[in-house]
Amino acid sequence: AVFNSLNHDMTLAEFKFIWYMEYSHRMWGRVVGLAYILPAAYFWHKGWLSRPLKGRVLALCGLVCFQGLLGWYMVKSGLEEKPDSYDIPRVSQYRLAAHLGSALVLYSASLWTGLSLLLPQHKLPETHQLLRLKQYAHGTTALIFLTALSGAFVAGLDAGLVYNSFPKMGERWVPDDLLAFSPVLRNIFENPTTVQFDHRILGIASVTAVTALYLFSRKIPLPRRTRMAVTSLLAVACMQ
């Protein structure tokens, strides 16, 4: 059904390219799982993990397995027969966003755990400014995470193809069909125009928040490593 409605003119060479891309992604995911679980089991057996670290290791192992299961669940949605639909077969944008979100949580938690073991924690005075900076950094992290998830909805709905101009969308700042679906809440997740509009707003908000975080950090005496991290965050946000 997918072949007949979407790729009926595909050559064998083109099919092989897509097949190997998918196969490589699956194999790479399994290698990543083994590269994590096998050393973790070895370190556990040797008694090199503290009690709190054992909890983290178990949680991350569970997340690695959950990520693979979620990937299968996502791909399955693109292969299901939908007799009442004449749309191009595609995976569910909800499952795609869940798969991406799970991957981001897994990556961030692994990186955080690794850095907390490799780098000693700074003992800084709990000043009012420092607490505000920490809270603002956490809020910025949540905003960036939400922006990335909204990107999964853009990809899942091919919403990037709807408007290709910036900063306006076509000739308007706010498109006419922004709330075309009913009920209104459905537009946020299923209307390609609204999904792209939200992603643009969230992207601009993320860059603004990172810039404000950088400017605020300049007013506070911070260790070199922390200052370098904030500067790197700004550089990556601008590049993105």
Tab-separated table of C-alpha atoms in Angstrom:
chain	number	residue	atom	x	y	z
A	1	ALA	CA	0.000	0.000	0.000
A	2	VAL	CA	2.842	2.377	0.878
A	3	PHE	CA	4.561	1.582	-2.429
A	4	ASN	CA	1.411	2.114	-4.502
A	5	SER	CA	0.431	5.440	-2.930
A	6	LEU	CA	3.817	7.038	-2.350
A	7	ASN	CA	6.777	5.412	-4.140
A	8	HIS	CA	5.294	3.669	-7.189
A	9	ASP	CA	8.053	5.058	-9.450
A	10	MET	CA	10.954	4.107	-7.134
A	11	THR	CA	13.835	2.167	-8.662
A	12	LEU	CA	15.480	-0.831	-6.993
A	13	ALA	CA	18.623	1.233	-6.275
A	14	GLU	CA	16.553	3.948	-4.551
A	15	PHE	CA	14.737	1.327	-2.478
A	16	LYS	CA	18.050	-0.239	-1.420
A	17	PHE	CA	19.352	3.169	-0.277
A	18	ILE	CA	16.319	3.727	1.991
A	19	TRP	CA	16.420	0.121	3.220
A	20	TYR	CA	20.096	0.338	4.191
A	21	MET	CA	19.514	3.686	5.911
A	22	GLU	CA	16.765	2.127	8.038
A	23	TYR	CA	18.752	-1.061	8.653
A	24	SER	CA	21.857	0.926	9.679
A	25	HIS	CA	19.795	3.017	12.094
A	26	ARG	CA	18.397	-0.114	13.748
A	27	MET	CA	21.798	-1.813	13.970
A	28	TRP	CA	23.413	1.367	15.314
A	29	GLY	CA	20.719	1.606	17.985
A	30	ARG	CA	21.407	-1.970	19.073
A	31	VAL	CA	25.166	-1.327	19.161
A	32	VAL	CA	24.563	1.751	21.331
A	33	GLY	CA	22.448	-0.381	23.696
A	34	LEU	CA	25.143	-3.051	23.990
A	35	ALA	CA	27.880	-0.402	24.365
A	36	TYR	CA	25.989	0.888	27.378
A	37	ILE	CA	24.549	-2.241	29.001
A	38	LEU	CA	27.593	-4.558	28.755
A	39	PRO	CA	30.126	-2.179	30.418
A	40	ALA	CA	27.483	-1.235	33.015
A	41	ALA	CA	27.025	-4.918	33.905
A	42	TYR	CA	30.823	-5.361	34.099
A	43	PHE	CA	31.292	-2.327	36.395
A	44	TRP	CA	28.379	-3.521	38.564
A	45	HIS	CA	29.921	-7.001	38.871
A	46	LYS	CA	33.295	-5.513	39.817
A	47	GLY	CA	31.681	-3.433	42.562
A	48	TRP	CA	32.814	-0.114	41.087
A	49	LEU	CA	29.380	1.527	41.285
A	50	SER	CA	28.178	3.354	44.378
A	51	ARG	CA	24.600	2.841	45.595
A	52	PRO	CA	23.252	6.121	44.089
A	53	LEU	CA	25.067	5.383	40.816
A	54	LYS	CA	23.487	1.936	40.629
A	55	GLY	CA	20.066	3.607	40.601
A	56	ARG	CA	21.123	5.880	37.748
A	57	VAL	CA	22.606	2.975	35.794
A	58	LEU	CA	19.405	0.947	36.123
A	59	ALA	CA	17.284	3.918	35.073
A	60	LEU	CA	19.474	4.598	32.025
A	61	CYS	CA	19.484	0.905	31.048
A	62	GLY	CA	15.701	0.914	31.238
A	63	LEU	CA	15.572	4.075	29.130
A	64	VAL	CA	17.844	2.520	26.478
A	65	CYS	CA	15.472	-0.460	26.154
A	66	PHE	CA	12.409	1.817	26.204
A	67	GLN	CA	13.911	3.922	23.411
A	68	GLY	CA	14.231	0.872	21.156
A	69	LEU	CA	10.666	-0.220	21.937
A	70	LEU	CA	9.386	3.285	21.212
A	71	GLY	CA	11.222	3.283	17.875
A	72	TRP	CA	9.477	0.050	16.854
A	73	TYR	CA	6.117	1.467	17.987
A	74	MET	CA	6.733	4.619	15.917
A	75	VAL	CA	7.688	2.767	12.710
A	76	LYS	CA	4.680	0.453	13.139
A	77	SER	CA	2.343	3.457	12.864
A	78	GLY	CA	3.623	4.177	9.345
A	79	LEU	CA	2.908	0.647	8.147
A	80	GLU	CA	-0.670	0.338	9.424
A	81	GLU	CA	-3.450	0.133	6.826
A	82	LYS	CA	-5.835	3.093	7.009
A	83	PRO	CA	-8.734	2.372	4.619
A	84	ASP	CA	-10.487	5.684	5.373
A	85	SER	CA	-7.390	7.806	4.705
A	86	TYR	CA	-6.096	8.970	1.327
A	87	ASP	CA	-3.130	10.774	2.818
A	88	ILE	CA	0.515	9.861	2.171
A	89	PRO	CA	1.551	7.041	4.564
A	90	ARG	CA	3.697	8.423	7.395
A	91	VAL	CA	4.527	7.642	10.984
A	92	SER	CA	2.445	9.220	13.731
A	93	GLN	CA	3.804	12.654	14.677
A	94	TYR	CA	2.902	11.884	18.297
A	95	ARG	CA	5.047	8.736	18.341
A	96	LEU	CA	7.838	10.545	16.474
A	97	ALA	CA	7.866	13.297	19.111
A	98	ALA	CA	7.879	10.675	21.891
A	99	HIS	CA	10.805	8.842	20.255
A	100	LEU	CA	12.795	12.071	19.873
A	101	GLY	CA	11.930	13.243	23.398
A	102	SER	CA	13.011	9.920	24.888
A	103	ALA	CA	16.296	10.101	22.956
A	104	LEU	CA	16.966	13.640	24.231
A	105	VAL	CA	16.276	12.605	27.833
A	106	LEU	CA	18.539	9.544	27.459
A	107	TYR	CA	21.359	11.562	25.904
A	108	SER	CA	21.110	14.406	28.441
A	109	ALA	CA	20.949	12.041	31.423
A	110	SER	CA	23.956	10.046	30.150
A	111	LEU	CA	25.981	13.209	29.543
A	112	TRP	CA	25.006	14.654	32.945
A	113	THR	CA	25.983	11.424	34.712
A	114	GLY	CA	29.310	11.209	32.883
A	115	LEU	CA	30.246	14.842	33.515
A	116	SER	CA	29.260	14.630	37.192
A	117	LEU	CA	31.774	11.791	37.588
A	118	LEU	CA	34.559	13.364	35.503
A	119	LEU	CA	34.352	16.967	36.715
A	120	PRO	CA	34.303	18.039	40.373
A	121	GLN	CA	31.284	20.134	41.338
A	122	HIS	CA	31.973	23.809	42.005
A	123	LYS	CA	31.285	24.946	45.550
A	124	LEU	CA	29.763	28.375	44.947
A	125	PRO	CA	28.111	30.719	47.473
A	126	GLU	CA	24.302	30.488	47.203
A	127	THR	CA	23.752	34.159	46.357
A	128	HIS	CA	20.412	35.517	45.137
A	129	GLN	CA	21.855	36.180	41.661
A	130	LEU	CA	23.283	32.682	41.362
A	131	LEU	CA	19.976	31.084	42.361
A	132	ARG	CA	18.174	33.218	39.775
A	133	LEU	CA	20.697	32.184	37.118
A	134	LYS	CA	20.186	28.504	37.975
A	135	GLN	CA	16.382	28.831	37.815
A	136	TYR	CA	16.575	30.715	34.523
A	137	ALA	CA	18.943	28.076	33.093
A	138	HIS	CA	16.463	25.331	34.030
A	139	GLY	CA	13.617	27.277	32.402
A	140	THR	CA	15.687	27.773	29.244
A	141	THR	CA	16.445	24.045	29.157
A	142	ALA	CA	12.716	23.248	29.290
A	143	LEU	CA	12.012	25.754	26.493
A	144	ILE	CA	14.726	24.254	24.257
A	145	PHE	CA	13.370	20.750	24.921
A	146	LEU	CA	9.853	21.887	23.969
A	147	THR	CA	11.216	23.517	20.789
A	148	ALA	CA	12.941	20.280	19.780
A	149	LEU	CA	9.718	18.306	20.373
A	150	SER	CA	7.780	20.772	18.234
A	151	GLY	CA	10.346	20.084	15.485
A	152	ALA	CA	9.295	16.425	15.558
A	153	PHE	CA	5.715	17.488	14.821
A	154	VAL	CA	6.992	19.610	11.917
A	155	ALA	CA	8.849	16.596	10.523
A	156	GLY	CA	5.983	14.170	11.140
A	157	LEU	CA	3.456	16.341	9.287
A	158	ASP	CA	5.866	17.633	6.590
A	159	ALA	CA	4.859	21.048	7.947
A	160	GLY	CA	8.119	22.600	6.738
A	161	LEU	CA	6.759	22.405	3.173
A	162	VAL	CA	3.729	24.616	3.874
A	163	TYR	CA	5.512	27.993	4.107
A	164	ASN	CA	9.072	28.696	2.990
A	165	SER	CA	9.395	32.414	3.753
A	166	PHE	CA	10.685	34.092	6.912
A	167	PRO	CA	9.904	36.030	9.062
A	168	LYS	CA	6.469	36.228	7.417
A	169	MET	CA	4.510	33.121	6.454
A	170	GLY	CA	3.636	33.897	2.856
A	171	GLU	CA	2.341	37.463	2.829
A	172	ARG	CA	1.102	37.446	6.421
A	173	TRP	CA	2.565	37.450	9.906
A	174	VAL	CA	-0.268	35.228	11.135
A	175	PRO	CA	-1.682	32.791	8.510
A	176	ASP	CA	-5.445	32.622	7.857
A	177	ASP	CA	-5.670	28.858	8.440
A	178	LEU	CA	-3.943	28.914	11.831
A	179	LEU	CA	-7.108	27.662	13.608
A	180	ALA	CA	-8.764	25.818	10.722
A	181	PHE	CA	-9.244	22.530	12.611
A	182	SER	CA	-11.906	21.847	15.222
A	183	PRO	CA	-11.624	21.604	18.186
A	184	VAL	CA	-9.063	24.409	18.499
A	185	LEU	CA	-6.573	22.353	20.543
A	186	ARG	CA	-6.219	19.894	17.638
A	187	ASN	CA	-4.507	22.601	15.543
A	188	ILE	CA	-1.447	22.583	17.820
A	189	PHE	CA	-0.681	18.943	17.020
A	190	GLU	CA	-2.303	18.208	13.647
A	191	ASN	CA	-2.571	21.429	11.594
A	192	PRO	CA	0.680	21.758	9.544
A	193	THR	CA	0.363	25.568	9.429
A	194	THR	CA	-0.066	25.870	13.212
A	195	VAL	CA	2.706	23.348	13.871
A	196	GLN	CA	5.163	25.345	11.742
A	197	PHE	CA	3.999	28.649	13.285
A	198	ASP	CA	4.487	27.289	16.823
A	199	HIS	CA	7.926	25.912	15.949
A	200	ARG	CA	9.010	29.323	14.618
A	201	ILE	CA	7.770	31.101	17.760
A	202	LEU	CA	9.428	28.550	20.050
A	203	GLY	CA	12.685	28.741	18.074
A	204	ILE	CA	12.803	32.545	18.318
A	205	ALA	CA	11.909	32.336	22.024
A	206	SER	CA	14.700	29.806	22.628
A	207	VAL	CA	17.365	31.957	20.974
A	208	THR	CA	16.094	35.000	22.910
A	209	ALA	CA	16.168	33.075	26.201
A	210	VAL	CA	19.711	31.768	25.579
A	211	THR	CA	20.906	35.300	24.705
A	212	ALA	CA	19.297	36.704	27.877
A	213	LEU	CA	20.878	33.893	29.917
A	214	TYR	CA	24.294	34.774	28.481
A	215	LEU	CA	23.886	38.512	29.178
A	216	PHE	CA	22.687	37.835	32.731
A	217	SER	CA	25.609	35.476	33.365
A	218	ARG	CA	28.064	38.242	32.429
A	219	LYS	CA	26.974	40.206	35.506
A	220	ILE	CA	27.830	37.383	37.915
A	221	PRO	CA	31.321	36.189	38.902
A	222	LEU	CA	31.391	32.602	37.617
A	223	PRO	CA	34.101	29.927	37.341
A	224	ARG	CA	35.847	29.659	33.968
A	225	ARG	CA	34.212	26.325	33.135
A	226	THR	CA	30.692	27.673	33.765
A	227	ARG	CA	31.357	30.823	31.733
A	228	MET	CA	32.705	28.726	28.865
A	229	ALA	CA	29.556	26.551	28.967
A	230	VAL	CA	27.221	29.561	28.747
A	231	THR	CA	29.252	31.081	25.888
A	232	SER	CA	29.212	27.750	24.036
A	233	LEU	CA	25.441	27.548	24.509
A	234	LEU	CA	25.006	30.950	22.869
A	235	ALA	CA	27.304	29.995	19.972
A	236	VAL	CA	25.429	26.736	19.325
A	237	ALA	CA	22.037	28.484	19.554
A	238	CYS	CA	23.098	31.056	16.948
A	239	MET	CA	24.479	28.332	14.670
A	240	GLN	CA	21.272	26.293	15.052
